[in-house]
Amino acid sequence: EVQLVQSGAEVKKPGESLKISCKGSGYSFTSYWIGWVRQMPGKGLEWMGIIYPGDSDTRYSPSFQGQVTISADKSISTAYLQWSSLKASDTAMYYCARNPSWGPLDYWGQGTLVTVSS
Amino acid sequence: EIVMTQSPATLSVSPGERATLSCRASQSVSSNLAWYQQKPGQAPRLLIYGASTRATGIPARFSGSGSGTEFTLTISSLQSEDFAVYYCQQYNNWPLWTFGQGTKVEIK
């Protein structure tokens, strides 16, 4: 069974750093892209970027380039999304999802809620 | 960036009735269009890809159609579990995927 399990909810202060994770199982982790999607409170889905764990090839949406860093450790089948300096506007639910090279986001993690507040 | 526009924003439907949701792309995305369902407090779930292919385990009452810039998701007979928000997404413009803003299907 394909599963993506994300790390738990985080509460941070503005200016702090954060790294959240997404662990894949039940499939060949290095053979599929992993994408990240943001959902701000009460809003829609926003595409952030994508990584291919096989060779760490990473692409970003222009809206998120320079704002976050996407990485992966294929030895433990885990992808990451990180911030070096959080802002209140980073408060959102973040989802990882498996992205076959041919198409859509076919399996999703359960989401990680990030709250940034002073 | 390809802009995806969904209509209507909210659709009020009675159980058992048909629901028709629309999605328009600002430029052609061929058939590289997916639909997702999201219920409150849950992650999105893939319903349709390739504009018209149901994902694994998706009931036959869900169907998709269209190509190019105009797409439709039809739910033939709404069940109680179908009341949710639906998003379309294009995956034609690698790697700049974009989502529509969503259509909320609510009980009339």
Coordinates of N, CA and C in Angstrom, one line a residue:
Chain A
E1 N 0.8 -1.2 0.0 CA 0.0 0.0 0.0 C 0.9 1.3 0.0
V2 N 0.6 2.1 -1.0 CA 1.4 3.4 -1.0 C 0.9 4.3 0.1
Q3 N 1.9 4.8 0.9 CA 1.6 5.8 2.0 C 2.6 6.9 2.0
L4 N 2.2 8.1 2.3 CA 3.0 9.2 2.6 C 2.6 9.7 3.9
V5 N 3.5 9.6 4.9 CA 3.3 10.0 6.3 C 4.1 11.3 6.6
Q6 N 3.4 12.3 6.9 CA 4.0 13.6 7.2 C 4.3 13.8 8.7
S7 N 5.2 14.6 9.0 CA 5.5 15.0 10.4 C 4.4 15.8 11.0
G8 N 4.4 15.9 12.4 CA 3.3 16.5 13.1 C 3.2 18.0 13.0
A9 N 2.1 18.5 13.6 CA 1.9 20.0 13.6 C 3.0 20.7 14.3
E10 N 3.3 21.9 13.8 CA 4.3 22.8 14.4 C 3.8 24.1 14.8
V11 N 4.2 24.7 15.9 CA 3.9 26.0 16.3 C 5.3 26.8 16.4
K12 N 5.5 27.8 15.7 CA 6.7 28.5 15.7 C 6.5 30.0 15.8
K13 N 7.6 30.7 16.1 CA 7.6 32.1 16.1 C 8.2 32.7 14.9
P14 N 7.8 33.9 14.5 CA 8.4 34.5 13.3 C 9.9 34.6 13.4
G15 N 10.6 34.3 12.3 CA 12.1 34.3 12.3 C 12.7 33.0 12.6
E16 N 11.9 32.1 13.2 CA 12.5 30.7 13.5 C 12.6 29.9 12.2
S17 N 13.4 28.9 12.3 CA 13.5 27.9 11.1 C 12.7 26.7 11.4
L18 N 12.4 26.0 10.3 CA 11.6 24.8 10.4 C 11.9 23.9 9.2
K19 N 11.8 22.6 9.5 CA 11.9 21.5 8.5 C 10.9 20.5 8.8
I20 N 10.0 20.3 7.8 CA 8.9 19.3 8.0 C 9.2 18.1 7.0
S21 N 8.7 16.9 7.3 CA 9.1 15.8 6.5 C 7.9 15.0 6.0
C22 N 8.2 14.2 5.0 CA 7.2 13.3 4.3 C 7.9 12.0 4.0
K23 N 7.4 10.9 4.6 CA 8.1 9.6 4.5 C 7.2 8.7 3.6
G24 N 7.8 8.3 2.5 CA 7.1 7.4 1.6 C 7.3 5.9 1.9
S25 N 6.3 5.1 1.6 CA 6.5 3.7 1.8 C 5.5 3.0 0.8
G26 N 5.8 1.7 0.6 CA 4.9 0.9 -0.3 C 5.1 1.1 -1.8
Y27 N 6.2 1.8 -2.1 CA 6.5 1.9 -3.6 C 8.0 2.3 -3.6
S28 N 8.5 2.3 -4.9 CA 9.9 2.7 -5.1 C 10.1 4.2 -4.9
F29 N 10.6 4.7 -3.8 CA 10.6 6.1 -3.5 C 11.4 6.9 -4.5
T30 N 12.5 6.3 -5.0 CA 13.4 7.0 -5.9 C 12.9 7.1 -7.3
S31 N 11.7 6.5 -7.6 CA 11.2 6.4 -9.0 C 10.0 7.4 -9.3
Y32 N 9.6 8.2 -8.3 CA 8.5 9.1 -8.4 C 8.9 10.5 -7.8
W33 N 8.4 11.5 -8.5 CA 8.6 12.8 -8.0 C 7.7 13.0 -6.7
I34 N 8.1 13.9 -5.8 CA 7.3 14.2 -4.7 C 7.1 15.7 -4.8
G35 N 5.8 16.2 -4.7 CA 5.5 17.6 -4.8 C 5.0 18.1 -3.4
W36 N 5.1 19.4 -3.3 CA 4.6 20.0 -2.1 C 3.5 21.1 -2.4
V37 N 2.4 21.1 -1.6 CA 1.3 21.9 -1.9 C 0.9 22.7 -0.6
R38 N 0.7 24.0 -0.7 CA 0.3 24.8 0.4 C -1.2 25.0 0.4
Q39 N -1.8 25.0 1.5 CA -3.2 25.4 1.7 C -3.3 26.4 2.9
M40 N -3.5 27.6 2.6 CA -3.7 28.6 3.6 C -5.1 28.5 4.2
P41 N -5.3 28.9 5.5 CA -6.5 28.7 6.1 C -7.7 29.2 5.3
G42 N -8.7 28.3 5.0 CA -9.9 28.6 4.3 C -9.7 28.9 2.8
K43 N -8.5 28.6 2.3 CA -8.2 28.9 0.9 C -7.9 27.6 0.1
G44 N -7.6 27.8 -1.2 CA -7.4 26.7 -2.1 C -5.9 26.2 -2.1
L45 N -5.7 25.3 -3.1 CA -4.4 24.6 -3.1 C -3.4 25.4 -4.0
E46 N -2.2 25.5 -3.5 CA -1.1 26.2 -4.3 C 0.1 25.3 -4.5
W47 N 0.6 25.2 -5.7 CA 1.7 24.3 -6.0 C 3.0 25.0 -5.6
M48 N 3.8 24.3 -4.8 CA 5.1 25.0 -4.3 C 6.3 24.5 -5.1
G49 N 6.4 23.2 -5.4 CA 7.6 22.7 -6.0 C 7.6 21.2 -5.9
I50 N 8.7 20.6 -6.5 CA 8.8 19.2 -6.7 C 10.2 18.7 -6.7
I51 N 10.4 17.5 -6.2 CA 11.7 16.9 -6.2 C 11.7 15.5 -6.6
Y52 N 12.8 15.1 -7.3 CA 12.9 13.7 -7.7 C 13.9 13.0 -6.8
P53 N 13.5 12.2 -5.8 CA 14.4 11.7 -4.8 C 15.6 10.9 -5.4
G54 N 15.4 10.3 -6.6 CA 16.4 9.5 -7.2 C 17.7 10.3 -7.5
D55 N 17.6 11.6 -7.9 CA 18.8 12.3 -8.1 C 18.7 13.7 -7.5
S56 N 17.7 14.0 -6.7 CA 17.4 15.3 -6.0 C 17.2 16.4 -7.0
D57 N 16.9 16.2 -8.2 CA 16.5 17.2 -9.1 C 15.3 17.9 -8.5
T58 N 15.3 19.3 -8.4 CA 14.3 20.0 -7.7 C 13.9 21.2 -8.5
R59 N 12.6 21.4 -8.6 CA 12.0 22.6 -9.3 C 11.1 23.3 -8.4
Y60 N 11.0 24.6 -8.5 CA 10.1 25.4 -7.7 C 9.1 26.2 -8.5
S61 N 8.0 26.5 -7.9 CA 7.1 27.5 -8.5 C 7.7 28.8 -8.3
P62 N 7.6 29.7 -9.2 CA 8.2 31.1 -9.1 C 7.7 31.7 -7.8
S63 N 6.5 31.4 -7.4 CA 6.0 32.1 -6.2 C 6.7 31.7 -4.9
F64 N 7.4 30.5 -4.9 CA 8.0 30.0 -3.7 C 9.5 29.9 -3.9
Q65 N 10.0 30.1 -5.0 CA 11.5 30.1 -5.2 C 12.2 31.1 -4.3
G66 N 13.2 30.6 -3.5 CA 13.8 31.5 -2.6 C 13.2 31.6 -1.2
Q67 N 11.9 31.1 -1.1 CA 11.2 31.2 0.1 C 11.3 30.0 0.9
V68 N 11.4 28.8 0.3 CA 11.5 27.5 0.9 C 12.6 26.7 0.2
T69 N 13.0 25.6 0.9 CA 13.9 24.7 0.3 C 13.3 23.3 0.3
I70 N 13.3 22.6 -0.8 CA 12.8 21.2 -0.9 C 14.1 20.3 -1.0
S71 N 14.1 19.2 -0.2 CA 15.2 18.3 -0.3 C 14.6 16.9 -0.1
A72 N 15.5 15.9 -0.2 CA 15.1 14.5 0.0 C 16.3 13.7 0.5
D73 N 16.1 12.7 1.3 CA 17.1 11.7 1.7 C 16.6 10.3 1.2
K74 N 17.1 9.9 0.1 CA 16.5 8.6 -0.4 C 16.9 7.4 0.4
S75 N 17.9 7.5 1.3 CA 18.3 6.4 2.1 C 17.2 6.1 3.1
I76 N 16.4 7.1 3.5 CA 15.3 6.9 4.4 C 13.9 7.2 3.8
S77 N 13.9 7.3 2.5 CA 12.6 7.5 1.8 C 11.8 8.7 2.3
T78 N 12.5 9.8 2.5 CA 11.9 11.0 3.1 C 12.2 12.2 2.3
A79 N 11.2 13.0 2.1 CA 11.3 14.3 1.5 C 11.1 15.4 2.5
Y80 N 11.6 16.6 2.3 CA 11.6 17.7 3.3 C 11.2 19.0 2.6
L81 N 10.6 19.8 3.5 CA 10.3 21.2 3.1 C 10.8 22.0 4.3
Q82 N 11.6 23.0 4.0 CA 12.2 23.8 5.1 C 12.1 25.3 4.8
W83 N 12.1 26.0 5.9 CA 12.2 27.5 5.9 C 13.3 27.9 6.8
S84 N 14.0 29.0 6.4 CA 15.1 29.5 7.2 C 14.6 30.6 8.2
S85 N 13.6 31.3 7.8 CA 13.1 32.3 8.6 C 11.6 32.5 8.4
L86 N 10.8 31.9 9.3 CA 9.3 31.9 9.1 C 8.7 33.2 9.3
K87 N 7.6 33.4 8.5 CA 6.8 34.6 8.7 C 5.4 34.2 9.1
A88 N 4.6 35.1 9.6 CA 3.2 34.8 10.0 C 2.4 34.3 8.7
S89 N 2.8 34.8 7.6 CA 2.1 34.4 6.4 C 2.4 33.0 5.9
D90 N 3.3 32.3 6.6 CA 3.6 30.9 6.3 C 2.7 30.0 7.0
T91 N 1.8 30.6 7.8 CA 0.8 29.7 8.5 C -0.1 29.1 7.5
A92 N -0.1 27.8 7.5 CA -0.9 27.0 6.5 C -0.8 25.5 6.8
M93 N -1.6 24.8 6.0 CA -1.4 23.3 6.0 C -0.5 23.0 4.8
Y94 N 0.4 22.1 4.9 CA 1.3 21.8 3.9 C 1.2 20.3 3.6
Y95 N 0.9 20.0 2.3 CA 0.8 18.6 1.9 C 1.9 18.2 1.0
C96 N 2.4 16.9 1.2 CA 3.2 16.3 0.1 C 2.4 15.3 -0.7
A97 N 2.8 15.1 -1.9 CA 2.0 14.2 -2.7 C 3.0 13.5 -3.7
R98 N 2.7 12.3 -4.0 CA 3.5 11.6 -5.1 C 3.0 12.0 -6.4
N99 N 4.0 12.3 -7.3 CA 3.7 12.8 -8.6 C 4.4 11.9 -9.7
P100 N 3.7 11.0 -10.3 CA 4.3 10.2 -11.4 C 4.7 11.2 -12.5
S101 N 5.8 10.8 -13.2 CA 6.3 11.7 -14.2 C 5.2 12.0 -15.3
W102 N 4.3 11.0 -15.4 CA 3.3 11.1 -16.5 C 2.1 12.0 -16.1
G103 N 2.0 12.4 -14.8 CA 0.8 13.0 -14.5 C 0.5 13.6 -13.2
P104 N -0.7 13.3 -12.6 CA -1.2 14.0 -11.5 C -0.6 13.6 -10.2
L105 N -1.2 14.2 -9.1 CA -0.7 13.9 -7.8 C -1.6 12.7 -7.3
D106 N -1.1 11.5 -7.3 CA -1.9 10.4 -7.1 C -2.1 9.9 -5.7
Y107 N -1.1 10.1 -4.8 CA -1.2 9.8 -3.4 C -0.7 11.0 -2.6
W108 N -1.5 11.3 -1.5 CA -1.2 12.5 -0.7 C -0.9 12.1 0.7
G109 N 0.0 12.9 1.4 CA 0.2 12.8 2.8 C -1.0 13.4 3.5
Q110 N -1.0 13.2 4.8 CA -2.2 13.7 5.6 C -2.1 15.2 5.9
G111 N -1.0 15.8 5.6 CA -0.8 17.2 5.8 C -0.1 17.5 7.1
T112 N 0.7 18.6 7.1 CA 1.3 19.2 8.3 C 0.9 20.6 8.5
L113 N 0.3 20.9 9.6 CA -0.2 22.2 9.9 C 1.0 23.0 10.6
V114 N 1.3 24.1 9.9 CA 2.4 25.0 10.5 C 1.7 26.3 10.9
T115 N 1.9 26.7 12.2 CA 1.3 27.9 12.7 C 2.5 28.8 13.1
V116 N 2.5 30.0 12.6 CA 3.6 30.9 12.9 C 3.0 32.1 13.6
S117 N 3.3 32.3 14.9 CA 2.7 33.4 15.7 C 3.6 33.8 16.8
S118 N 3.6 35.1 17.0 CA 4.4 35.6 18.1 C 3.7 35.5 19.4
Chain B
E1 N 2.4 31.5 -16.6 CA 1.7 30.6 -15.8 C 0.3 30.3 -16.3
I2 N -0.2 29.1 -16.3 CA -1.5 28.8 -16.8 C -2.5 29.0 -15.7
V3 N -3.5 29.8 -15.9 CA -4.5 30.1 -14.9 C -5.7 29.2 -15.1
M4 N -6.1 28.5 -14.0 CA -7.3 27.6 -14.1 C -8.4 28.3 -13.4
T5 N -9.6 28.4 -14.0 CA -10.7 29.1 -13.5 C -11.9 28.1 -13.4
Q6 N -12.4 27.9 -12.1 CA -13.5 27.0 -11.9 C -14.8 27.8 -11.7
S7 N -15.9 27.2 -12.1 CA -17.2 27.7 -11.9 C -18.2 26.6 -11.7
P8 N -19.3 26.9 -10.9 CA -19.4 28.1 -10.0 C -18.5 27.9 -8.8
A9 N -18.4 29.0 -8.0 CA -17.7 28.9 -6.7 C -18.4 27.9 -5.8
T10 N -19.7 28.0 -5.7 CA -20.5 27.1 -4.9 C -21.7 26.6 -5.7
L11 N -21.9 25.3 -5.5 CA -23.0 24.6 -6.2 C -23.9 24.0 -5.2
S12 N -25.2 24.4 -5.1 CA -26.1 23.8 -4.2 C -26.9 22.7 -4.9
V13 N -26.9 21.5 -4.4 CA -27.5 20.4 -5.1 C -28.2 19.5 -4.1
S14 N -29.3 18.9 -4.4 CA -30.0 18.0 -3.6 C -29.4 16.6 -3.8
P15 N -29.4 15.8 -2.7 CA -28.9 14.4 -2.9 C -29.7 13.7 -4.0
G16 N -29.0 12.9 -4.8 CA -29.6 12.2 -5.9 C -29.6 13.0 -7.2
E17 N -29.4 14.3 -7.1 CA -29.3 15.1 -8.3 C -28.0 15.0 -9.0
R18 N -27.9 15.5 -10.2 CA -26.6 15.6 -10.9 C -26.0 16.9 -10.6
A19 N -24.6 16.9 -10.5 CA -23.8 18.1 -10.4 C -22.8 18.2 -11.5
T20 N -22.8 19.4 -12.1 CA -21.8 19.7 -13.2 C -20.9 20.8 -12.8
L21 N -19.6 20.5 -12.8 CA -18.6 21.5 -12.4 C -17.7 21.8 -13.6
S22 N -17.3 23.1 -13.7 CA -16.6 23.5 -14.9 C -15.2 24.0 -14.5
C23 N -14.3 23.8 -15.4 CA -12.9 24.2 -15.2 C -12.4 24.7 -16.6
R24 N -11.8 25.9 -16.6 CA -11.3 26.5 -17.8 C -9.8 26.9 -17.7
A25 N -9.0 26.5 -18.6 CA -7.6 26.9 -18.6 C -7.4 28.1 -19.5
S26 N -6.4 28.9 -19.1 CA -6.1 30.1 -19.9 C -5.4 29.8 -21.2
Q27 N -4.8 28.6 -21.3 CA -4.3 28.2 -22.6 C -4.4 26.7 -22.6
S28 N -4.2 26.1 -23.8 CA -4.5 24.6 -23.9 C -3.6 23.8 -23.0
V29 N -4.2 22.8 -22.3 CA -3.4 21.9 -21.5 C -3.6 20.5 -22.0
S30 N -4.1 20.4 -23.2 CA -4.3 19.1 -23.9 C -5.3 18.3 -23.0
S31 N -5.0 17.1 -22.6 CA -5.8 16.3 -21.7 C -5.2 16.1 -20.4
N32 N -4.2 17.0 -20.1 CA -3.4 16.9 -18.8 C -4.1 17.6 -17.7
L33 N -5.2 17.1 -17.3 CA -6.1 17.8 -16.4 C -6.6 16.7 -15.4
A34 N -6.5 17.1 -14.1 CA -6.9 16.2 -13.0 C -8.0 16.9 -12.2
W35 N -8.8 16.1 -11.5 CA -9.8 16.6 -10.6 C -9.5 15.9 -9.2
Y36 N -9.7 16.7 -8.2 CA -9.5 16.3 -6.8 C -10.7 16.6 -5.9
Q37 N -10.9 15.8 -5.0 CA -12.0 16.0 -4.0 C -11.3 16.3 -2.6
Q38 N -11.8 17.3 -1.9 CA -11.3 17.5 -0.6 C -12.5 17.7 0.4
K39 N -12.5 16.9 1.4 CA -13.5 17.0 2.5 C -12.8 17.7 3.6
P40 N -13.7 18.4 4.5 CA -13.1 19.1 5.6 C -12.2 18.3 6.5
G41 N -11.0 18.9 6.8 CA -10.1 18.2 7.6 C -9.3 17.1 7.0
Q42 N -9.5 16.9 5.7 CA -8.8 15.8 5.0 C -7.9 16.3 3.9
A43 N -7.0 15.5 3.5 CA -6.1 15.8 2.3 C -7.0 15.6 1.0
P44 N -6.6 16.3 0.0 CA -7.2 16.1 -1.3 C -7.1 14.6 -1.8
R45 N -8.0 14.2 -2.6 CA -8.0 12.8 -3.1 C -8.2 12.9 -4.6
L46 N -7.3 12.2 -5.4 CA -7.4 12.2 -6.8 C -8.7 11.4 -7.3
L47 N -9.5 12.1 -8.1 CA -10.7 11.5 -8.7 C -10.5 11.1 -10.1
I48 N -10.0 12.1 -10.9 CA -9.9 11.9 -12.4 C -8.6 12.4 -12.8
Y49 N -8.0 11.7 -13.8 CA -6.8 12.2 -14.5 C -6.9 12.0 -15.9
G50 N -6.0 12.7 -16.7 CA -6.2 12.6 -18.2 C -7.5 13.1 -18.6
A51 N -8.1 14.0 -17.9 CA -9.4 14.6 -18.1 C -10.6 13.7 -18.0
S52 N -10.4 12.4 -18.2 CA -11.6 11.5 -18.2 C -11.4 10.2 -17.6
T53 N -10.2 9.9 -17.1 CA -9.9 8.5 -16.5 C -10.1 8.6 -15.0
R54 N -11.0 7.7 -14.5 CA -11.2 7.6 -13.0 C -10.0 7.0 -12.4
A55 N -9.6 7.6 -11.2 CA -8.5 7.0 -10.5 C -9.0 5.7 -9.8
T56 N -8.1 4.9 -9.3 CA -8.4 3.6 -8.7 C -9.4 3.8 -7.5
G57 N -10.5 3.0 -7.6 CA -11.4 3.0 -6.5 C -12.5 4.1 -6.6
I58 N -12.4 5.0 -7.6 CA -13.4 6.1 -7.7 C -14.7 5.5 -8.3
P59 N -15.9 5.8 -7.7 CA -17.1 5.3 -8.2 C -17.5 5.8 -9.6
A60 N -18.2 5.0 -10.4 CA -18.6 5.4 -11.7 C -19.5 6.6 -11.8
R61 N -20.1 7.0 -10.7 CA -20.9 8.2 -10.8 C -20.1 9.5 -11.1
F62 N -18.8 9.4 -10.9 CA -17.9 10.5 -11.2 C -17.4 10.4 -12.7
S63 N -17.5 11.4 -13.5 CA -17.0 11.3 -14.8 C -16.4 12.7 -15.2
G64 N -15.4 12.6 -16.0 CA -14.8 13.8 -16.5 C -14.8 13.9 -18.0
S65 N -14.8 15.1 -18.5 CA -14.7 15.3 -20.0 C -14.0 16.6 -20.3
G66 N -13.7 16.7 -21.6 CA -13.1 17.9 -22.1 C -11.7 17.7 -22.6
S67 N -11.2 18.7 -23.3 CA -9.8 18.8 -23.7 C -9.4 20.2 -24.1
G68 N -8.2 20.5 -24.2 CA -7.8 21.8 -24.5 C -7.9 22.8 -23.4
T69 N -9.0 23.6 -23.4 CA -9.2 24.6 -22.4 C -10.5 24.5 -21.6
E70 N -11.4 23.6 -22.0 CA -12.6 23.5 -21.3 C -12.8 22.1 -20.8
F71 N -13.2 22.0 -19.5 CA -13.3 20.7 -18.8 C -14.5 20.7 -17.9
T72 N -15.0 19.5 -17.7 CA -16.2 19.3 -16.9 C -16.1 18.1 -16.0
L73 N -16.5 18.2 -14.8 CA -16.6 17.1 -13.9 C -18.1 16.9 -13.6
T74 N -18.6 15.7 -13.8 CA -20.0 15.4 -13.6 C -20.1 14.4 -12.5
I75 N -21.0 14.6 -11.5 CA -21.4 13.6 -10.5 C -22.8 13.3 -10.8
S76 N -23.1 12.1 -11.3 CA -24.4 11.8 -11.9 C -25.5 11.8 -10.9
S77 N -25.3 11.3 -9.7 CA -26.3 11.2 -8.6 C -25.6 11.4 -7.3
L78 N -25.7 12.6 -6.8 CA -25.0 13.0 -5.6 C -25.3 12.1 -4.4
Q79 N -24.3 11.6 -3.7 CA -24.5 10.9 -2.5 C -24.0 11.8 -1.3
S80 N -24.4 11.5 -0.1 CA -24.1 12.4 1.0 C -22.6 12.6 1.2
E81 N -21.8 11.5 0.8 CA -20.4 11.6 1.0 C -19.7 12.4 -0.1
D82 N -20.4 12.9 -1.1 CA -19.9 13.7 -2.2 C -19.9 15.2 -2.0
F83 N -20.5 15.6 -0.9 CA -20.5 17.0 -0.6 C -19.1 17.4 0.0
A84 N -18.4 18.3 -0.8 CA -17.0 18.5 -0.6 C -16.6 19.7 -1.5
V85 N -15.3 20.0 -1.5 CA -14.7 21.0 -2.4 C -14.0 20.2 -3.5
Y86 N -14.1 20.6 -4.7 CA -13.5 20.0 -5.9 C -12.5 21.0 -6.6
Y87 N -11.3 20.5 -6.8 CA -10.3 21.3 -7.5 C -9.9 20.6 -8.8
C88 N -9.7 21.5 -9.8 CA -9.1 21.0 -11.0 C -7.6 21.4 -11.0
Q89 N -6.8 20.7 -11.7 CA -5.3 21.0 -11.8 C -4.8 20.6 -13.1
Q90 N -4.0 21.5 -13.7 CA -3.3 21.1 -15.0 C -1.9 20.7 -14.7
Y91 N -1.5 19.6 -15.4 CA -0.1 19.2 -15.3 C 0.5 19.1 -16.7
N92 N 0.1 20.0 -17.5 CA 0.7 20.1 -18.9 C 2.0 20.9 -18.9
N93 N 2.0 21.9 -18.1 CA 3.1 22.9 -18.2 C 4.2 22.5 -17.1
W94 N 5.0 21.5 -17.5 CA 6.0 21.0 -16.5 C 7.0 22.1 -16.2
P95 N 7.4 22.3 -14.9 CA 6.9 21.7 -13.7 C 6.0 22.6 -13.0
L96 N 5.3 23.5 -13.7 CA 4.5 24.6 -13.1 C 3.1 24.2 -13.1
W97 N 2.8 23.2 -12.2 CA 1.4 22.8 -12.1 C 0.6 24.0 -11.5
T98 N -0.7 24.1 -11.8 CA -1.6 25.1 -11.2 C -3.0 24.5 -11.0
F99 N -3.6 25.0 -9.9 CA -4.9 24.5 -9.5 C -5.9 25.6 -9.7
G100 N -7.2 25.1 -9.9 CA -8.3 26.1 -9.9 C -8.5 26.5 -8.4
Q101 N -9.4 27.4 -8.3 CA -9.7 28.0 -6.9 C -10.7 27.1 -6.2
G102 N -11.3 26.1 -6.8 CA -12.2 25.2 -6.2 C -13.6 25.5 -6.3
T103 N -14.5 24.4 -6.3 CA -15.9 24.6 -6.3 C -16.4 23.8 -5.1
K104 N -17.2 24.5 -4.3 CA -17.8 23.8 -3.1 C -19.1 23.3 -3.5
V105 N -19.3 22.0 -3.3 CA -20.6 21.3 -3.6 C -21.3 21.2 -2.2
E106 N -22.4 21.9 -2.1 CA -23.1 21.8 -0.8 C -24.5 21.3 -0.9
I107 N -25.1 20.9 0.2 CA -26.4 20.3 0.2 C -27.5 21.4 0.1
K108 N -28.4 21.2 -0.9 CA -29.4 22.2 -1.1 C -30.6 22.0 -0.1

